[in-house]
Amino acid sequence: MDIILTVFGVLMILPLIMLTANAFKTPAELLAWPPRLIPQSPTLDNFSSVLTETPLLIWMGNSLAFAAISTVAIVLTSSVTGYVLAKFRFPGVNLIFFGVLATAIVPFEVYMIPLYLGVRQLGLLNSLGGLLAGYLVMSFGIFLIRQYAISSIPDELMEAARMDGAGEWWIFFRIVLPLMRGPIGTLTVLAFFQAWTTFAWPMVVNTARDKYVLEVGLALFQTGFTVDLGRLSAAAALSLIPSVVFFGAMRRNFVKGVAASGMKE
């Protein structure tokens, strides 16, 4: 079994290894057949060309700002909405939850055009606000937080806090959120990579070159007939750095959150 898992693990990281290797290859080595995994004459020309001839760092900054704000917004809206739908009883609460679930099965492309028309009417094209319009709420995040709150946060704990005079916001921030560090860590990772890797919406709403996010910028390295494989590989390798750093940091926080969250009877 260990051998099978090792083989599958190697196969999964092989594209990443090839991408990194291609970033250091010369044009001649990129066209060599059969292809070599390890560059024979490593060069930094692809990296220097990408950094000096394209606004890659600007695109990366746009993606980071977009992903960070989108992640914070999704975590806040999902936490509050999921908690309310799980622990409060009022007319229509189940209908609202079913409506949230219904939106989860509707592809983004279905309502992308109406959303674009609304963004255009508000004058938010080629702006961070227009980019964020479709990435402030995640229906799966609401579902995740709601299910966790129902199963892992006892009502007695909140009732005890209310009897001591605690307000609802105090209960949410001081009691509920610390207990939900596990699912919030998971949601943070999902929300960040959803925004970091999105392509269709940024391509539609931001048409100015200096407003591109990273995914749209990387598409410029390929045309209908050719692909600048060396520079594309170098740009893609550089774009992996923020996501790898973020995932490494959130992985530790996620593990600690899971270990510390929940209550023991």
Tab-separated table of C-alpha atoms in Angstrom:
chain	number	residue	atom	x	y	z
A	1	MET	CA	0.000	0.000	0.000
A	2	ASP	CA	2.836	2.407	0.840
A	3	ILE	CA	4.389	1.757	-2.556
A	4	ILE	CA	1.116	2.571	-4.331
A	5	LEU	CA	0.693	5.797	-2.353
A	6	THR	CA	4.297	6.774	-3.092
A	7	VAL	CA	3.794	6.203	-6.824
A	8	PHE	CA	0.608	8.278	-6.853
A	9	GLY	CA	2.353	10.997	-4.820
A	10	VAL	CA	5.224	11.178	-7.316
A	11	LEU	CA	2.764	11.319	-10.225
A	12	MET	CA	0.922	14.193	-8.571
A	13	ILE	CA	4.034	16.340	-8.076
A	14	LEU	CA	5.614	15.419	-11.430
A	15	PRO	CA	3.839	18.269	-13.339
A	16	LEU	CA	5.120	20.735	-10.728
A	17	ILE	CA	8.655	19.414	-11.123
A	18	MET	CA	8.425	19.660	-14.925
A	19	LEU	CA	7.050	23.201	-14.679
A	20	THR	CA	9.920	24.307	-12.471
A	21	ALA	CA	12.472	22.588	-14.699
A	22	ASN	CA	11.066	24.227	-17.855
A	23	ALA	CA	11.432	27.644	-16.223
A	24	PHE	CA	15.224	27.159	-16.175
A	25	LYS	CA	15.583	25.750	-19.690
A	26	THR	CA	16.835	27.533	-22.780
A	27	PRO	CA	14.601	27.681	-25.895
A	28	ALA	CA	16.687	24.930	-27.506
A	29	GLU	CA	16.197	22.601	-24.536
A	30	LEU	CA	12.466	23.305	-24.461
A	31	LEU	CA	12.210	22.097	-28.069
A	32	ALA	CA	14.535	19.098	-27.620
A	33	TRP	CA	13.160	15.613	-28.224
A	34	PRO	CA	12.972	13.454	-26.238
A	35	PRO	CA	12.440	16.067	-23.529
A	36	ARG	CA	14.839	16.141	-20.592
A	37	LEU	CA	13.569	16.626	-17.058
A	38	ILE	CA	16.751	18.248	-15.707
A	39	PRO	CA	18.066	21.311	-17.624
A	40	GLN	CA	21.504	20.752	-19.099
A	41	SER	CA	22.340	24.480	-19.174
A	42	PRO	CA	20.198	26.169	-16.499
A	43	THR	CA	19.447	29.824	-17.140
A	44	LEU	CA	17.601	32.654	-15.386
A	45	ASP	CA	16.752	34.419	-18.639
A	46	ASN	CA	13.113	33.381	-18.469
A	47	PHE	CA	12.704	34.846	-14.986
A	48	SER	CA	14.506	38.089	-15.809
A	49	SER	CA	12.467	38.496	-18.992
A	50	VAL	CA	9.182	37.948	-17.185
A	51	LEU	CA	10.032	40.369	-14.372
A	52	THR	CA	11.367	43.139	-16.609
A	53	GLU	CA	9.170	42.893	-19.706
A	54	THR	CA	5.776	42.109	-18.171
A	55	PRO	CA	3.867	43.587	-15.205
A	56	LEU	CA	3.886	40.215	-13.452
A	57	LEU	CA	4.378	41.701	-9.976
A	58	ILE	CA	1.427	44.055	-10.545
A	59	TRP	CA	-0.739	41.130	-11.606
A	60	MET	CA	0.387	39.187	-8.557
A	61	GLY	CA	-0.425	42.143	-6.303
A	62	ASN	CA	-3.886	42.436	-7.871
A	63	SER	CA	-4.502	38.735	-7.239
A	64	LEU	CA	-3.288	38.950	-3.644
A	65	ALA	CA	-5.509	41.946	-2.859
A	66	PHE	CA	-8.500	40.317	-4.532
A	67	ALA	CA	-7.973	36.940	-2.843
A	68	ALA	CA	-7.343	38.462	0.608
A	69	ILE	CA	-10.449	40.680	0.625
A	70	SER	CA	-12.609	37.939	-0.891
A	71	THR	CA	-11.407	35.433	1.720
A	72	VAL	CA	-12.121	37.763	4.639
A	73	ALA	CA	-15.572	38.599	3.260
A	74	ILE	CA	-16.483	34.956	2.665
A	75	VAL	CA	-15.301	33.878	6.117
A	76	LEU	CA	-17.326	36.650	7.791
A	77	THR	CA	-20.516	36.154	5.767
A	78	SER	CA	-20.365	32.363	6.017
A	79	SER	CA	-19.659	32.391	9.761
A	80	VAL	CA	-22.460	34.796	10.635
A	81	THR	CA	-25.019	33.332	8.232
A	82	GLY	CA	-24.202	29.713	9.042
A	83	TYR	CA	-24.361	30.397	12.782
A	84	VAL	CA	-27.715	32.203	12.493
A	85	LEU	CA	-29.229	29.447	10.347
A	86	ALA	CA	-27.989	26.805	12.793
A	87	LYS	CA	-28.868	28.308	16.175
A	88	PHE	CA	-31.766	30.717	15.654
A	89	ARG	CA	-35.361	29.729	15.013
A	90	PHE	CA	-37.564	32.159	13.091
A	91	PRO	CA	-40.174	31.869	10.314
A	92	GLY	CA	-38.594	30.962	7.000
A	93	VAL	CA	-35.220	29.832	8.346
A	94	ASN	CA	-35.411	26.485	6.541
A	95	LEU	CA	-36.571	28.195	3.350
A	96	ILE	CA	-33.568	30.502	3.485
A	97	PHE	CA	-31.233	27.548	3.990
A	98	PHE	CA	-32.745	25.671	1.044
A	99	GLY	CA	-32.331	28.814	-1.043
A	100	VAL	CA	-28.640	28.911	-0.111
A	101	LEU	CA	-28.283	25.264	-1.126
A	102	ALA	CA	-30.068	25.949	-4.412
A	103	THR	CA	-27.547	28.633	-5.354
A	104	ALA	CA	-24.736	26.120	-4.839
A	105	ILE	CA	-25.867	24.051	-7.835
A	106	VAL	CA	-26.171	27.023	-10.193
A	107	PRO	CA	-22.977	27.504	-12.243
A	108	PHE	CA	-21.405	30.936	-11.982
A	109	GLU	CA	-21.543	31.303	-15.765
A	110	VAL	CA	-25.363	31.281	-15.602
A	111	TYR	CA	-25.585	34.589	-13.750
A	112	MET	CA	-22.262	36.075	-14.858
A	113	ILE	CA	-23.842	38.216	-17.600
A	114	PRO	CA	-26.540	39.781	-15.344
A	115	LEU	CA	-23.845	40.383	-12.734
A	116	TYR	CA	-21.634	42.030	-15.345
A	117	LEU	CA	-24.477	44.326	-16.426
A	118	GLY	CA	-25.039	45.348	-12.821
A	119	VAL	CA	-21.340	46.010	-12.273
A	120	ARG	CA	-21.220	48.109	-15.443
A	121	GLN	CA	-24.228	50.182	-14.385
A	122	LEU	CA	-22.518	50.886	-11.070
A	123	GLY	CA	-19.368	52.026	-12.872
A	124	LEU	CA	-17.196	49.342	-11.267
A	125	LEU	CA	-15.547	47.924	-14.376
A	126	ASN	CA	-11.745	47.725	-14.164
A	127	SER	CA	-11.831	48.098	-10.397
A	128	LEU	CA	-11.309	45.922	-7.360
A	129	GLY	CA	-14.933	46.478	-6.346
A	130	GLY	CA	-16.228	45.048	-9.602
A	131	LEU	CA	-13.866	42.106	-9.295
A	132	LEU	CA	-15.147	41.337	-5.795
A	133	ALA	CA	-18.819	41.521	-6.784
A	134	GLY	CA	-19.070	37.797	-7.448
A	135	TYR	CA	-16.777	36.625	-4.640
A	136	LEU	CA	-18.124	37.969	-1.358
A	137	VAL	CA	-20.364	35.032	-0.411
A	138	MET	CA	-19.855	31.275	-0.726
A	139	SER	CA	-22.905	29.055	-0.381
A	140	PHE	CA	-20.770	26.027	0.476
A	141	GLY	CA	-19.125	28.022	3.258
A	142	ILE	CA	-22.518	28.804	4.783
A	143	PHE	CA	-23.462	25.134	4.560
A	144	LEU	CA	-20.145	24.047	6.134
A	145	ILE	CA	-20.419	26.422	9.098
A	146	ARG	CA	-24.097	25.628	9.670
A	147	GLN	CA	-23.555	21.884	9.772
A	148	TYR	CA	-20.595	22.229	12.117
A	149	ALA	CA	-22.473	24.597	14.436
A	150	ILE	CA	-25.418	22.209	14.660
A	151	SER	CA	-23.304	19.170	15.475
A	152	SER	CA	-20.477	20.603	17.592
A	153	ILE	CA	-21.688	23.718	19.428
A	154	PRO	CA	-24.163	22.903	22.216
A	155	ASP	CA	-27.108	25.221	22.753
A	156	GLU	CA	-26.601	24.952	26.521
A	157	LEU	CA	-23.319	26.823	26.266
A	158	MET	CA	-24.947	29.822	24.621
A	159	GLU	CA	-27.929	29.728	26.988
A	160	ALA	CA	-25.552	29.855	29.929
A	161	ALA	CA	-23.829	32.885	28.424
A	162	ARG	CA	-27.173	34.623	27.881
A	163	MET	CA	-28.178	33.963	31.470
A	164	ASP	CA	-24.941	35.673	32.539
A	165	GLY	CA	-25.961	38.743	30.549
A	166	ALA	CA	-23.837	38.240	27.424
A	167	GLY	CA	-25.099	39.782	24.192
A	168	GLU	CA	-25.456	37.875	20.941
A	169	TRP	CA	-22.409	39.476	19.305
A	170	TRP	CA	-20.300	38.816	22.407
A	171	ILE	CA	-21.381	35.181	22.329
A	172	PHE	CA	-20.574	34.921	18.625
A	173	PHE	CA	-17.101	36.449	18.788
A	174	ARG	CA	-15.997	35.130	22.190
A	175	ILE	CA	-17.571	31.658	22.266
A	176	VAL	CA	-18.733	30.526	18.829
A	177	LEU	CA	-15.822	31.653	16.648
A	178	PRO	CA	-13.091	30.060	18.840
A	179	LEU	CA	-14.979	26.774	18.665
A	180	MET	CA	-15.178	26.960	14.879
A	181	ARG	CA	-11.473	27.418	14.164
A	182	GLY	CA	-11.324	24.065	12.366
A	183	PRO	CA	-14.028	24.667	9.735
A	184	ILE	CA	-13.057	28.341	9.448
A	185	GLY	CA	-9.488	27.258	8.628
A	186	THR	CA	-10.810	24.925	5.951
A	187	LEU	CA	-13.106	27.623	4.583
A	188	THR	CA	-10.247	30.132	4.503
A	189	VAL	CA	-8.155	27.834	2.331
A	190	LEU	CA	-11.066	27.095	-0.019
A	191	ALA	CA	-12.037	30.757	-0.340
A	192	PHE	CA	-8.477	31.918	-0.972
A	193	PHE	CA	-7.770	29.404	-3.719
A	194	GLN	CA	-11.171	30.004	-5.300
A	195	ALA	CA	-10.268	33.681	-5.742
A	196	TRP	CA	-6.591	33.040	-6.518
A	197	THR	CA	-7.334	30.653	-9.401
A	198	THR	CA	-10.427	32.279	-10.895
A	199	PHE	CA	-10.182	33.246	-14.558
A	200	ALA	CA	-13.507	33.850	-16.321
A	201	TRP	CA	-14.908	36.673	-14.161
A	202	PRO	CA	-11.667	38.723	-13.939
A	203	MET	CA	-11.218	38.387	-17.690
A	204	VAL	CA	-14.701	39.799	-18.291
A	205	VAL	CA	-14.834	42.577	-15.711
A	206	ASN	CA	-11.227	43.868	-15.892
A	207	THR	CA	-10.011	44.632	-19.404
A	208	ALA	CA	-7.239	47.116	-18.573
A	209	ARG	CA	-3.821	45.444	-18.713
A	210	ASP	CA	-2.674	46.870	-15.372
A	211	LYS	CA	-5.862	45.578	-13.703
A	212	TYR	CA	-5.369	41.940	-14.710
A	213	VAL	CA	-5.142	39.270	-12.054
A	214	LEU	CA	-2.448	36.640	-12.304
A	215	GLU	CA	-4.484	33.967	-14.096
A	216	VAL	CA	-5.496	36.365	-16.859
A	217	GLY	CA	-1.949	37.664	-17.157
A	218	LEU	CA	-0.549	34.151	-17.584
A	219	ALA	CA	-2.897	33.597	-20.513
A	220	LEU	CA	-1.055	36.343	-22.446
A	221	PHE	CA	1.965	34.055	-22.815
A	222	GLN	CA	0.032	31.887	-25.248
A	223	THR	CA	-1.628	32.799	-28.509
A	224	GLY	CA	-3.745	30.897	-30.985
A	225	PHE	CA	-0.660	29.389	-32.630
A	226	THR	CA	2.282	29.557	-30.213
A	227	VAL	CA	3.080	29.246	-26.525
A	228	ASP	CA	6.028	31.021	-24.917
A	229	LEU	CA	6.710	27.975	-22.788
A	230	GLY	CA	9.871	29.228	-21.100
A	231	ARG	CA	8.452	32.537	-19.863
A	232	LEU	CA	5.079	30.957	-19.109
A	233	SER	CA	6.773	28.339	-16.925
A	234	ALA	CA	8.840	30.995	-15.157
A	235	ALA	CA	5.770	33.163	-14.484
A	236	ALA	CA	3.757	30.157	-13.286
A	237	ALA	CA	6.594	29.073	-10.993
A	238	LEU	CA	6.744	32.553	-9.434
A	239	SER	CA	2.974	32.583	-9.041
A	240	LEU	CA	3.164	29.398	-6.953
A	241	ILE	CA	5.183	31.096	-4.213
A	242	PRO	CA	2.318	33.058	-2.519
A	243	SER	CA	-0.086	30.124	-2.710
A	244	VAL	CA	2.452	27.653	-1.287
A	245	VAL	CA	3.341	30.040	1.551
A	246	PHE	CA	-0.326	30.647	2.326
A	247	PHE	CA	-1.207	26.964	2.294
A	248	GLY	CA	1.744	26.127	4.530
A	249	ALA	CA	0.714	28.767	7.064
A	250	MET	CA	-2.969	27.810	7.013
A	251	ARG	CA	-2.153	24.115	7.276
A	252	ARG	CA	-0.548	24.691	10.670
A	253	ASN	CA	-3.421	26.894	11.805
A	254	PHE	CA	-5.933	24.360	10.549
A	255	VAL	CA	-4.344	21.496	12.482
A	256	LYS	CA	-4.172	23.573	15.664
A	257	GLY	CA	-7.767	24.677	15.199
A	258	VAL	CA	-9.043	21.132	14.798
A	259	ALA	CA	-7.098	19.987	17.868
A	260	ALA	CA	-8.416	22.835	20.020
A	261	SER	CA	-11.984	23.106	18.741
A	262	GLY	CA	-15.049	21.238	19.997
A	263	MET	CA	-16.065	20.341	23.506
A	264	LYS	CA	-15.580	17.212	25.530
A	265	GLU	CA	-18.365	15.940	27.706
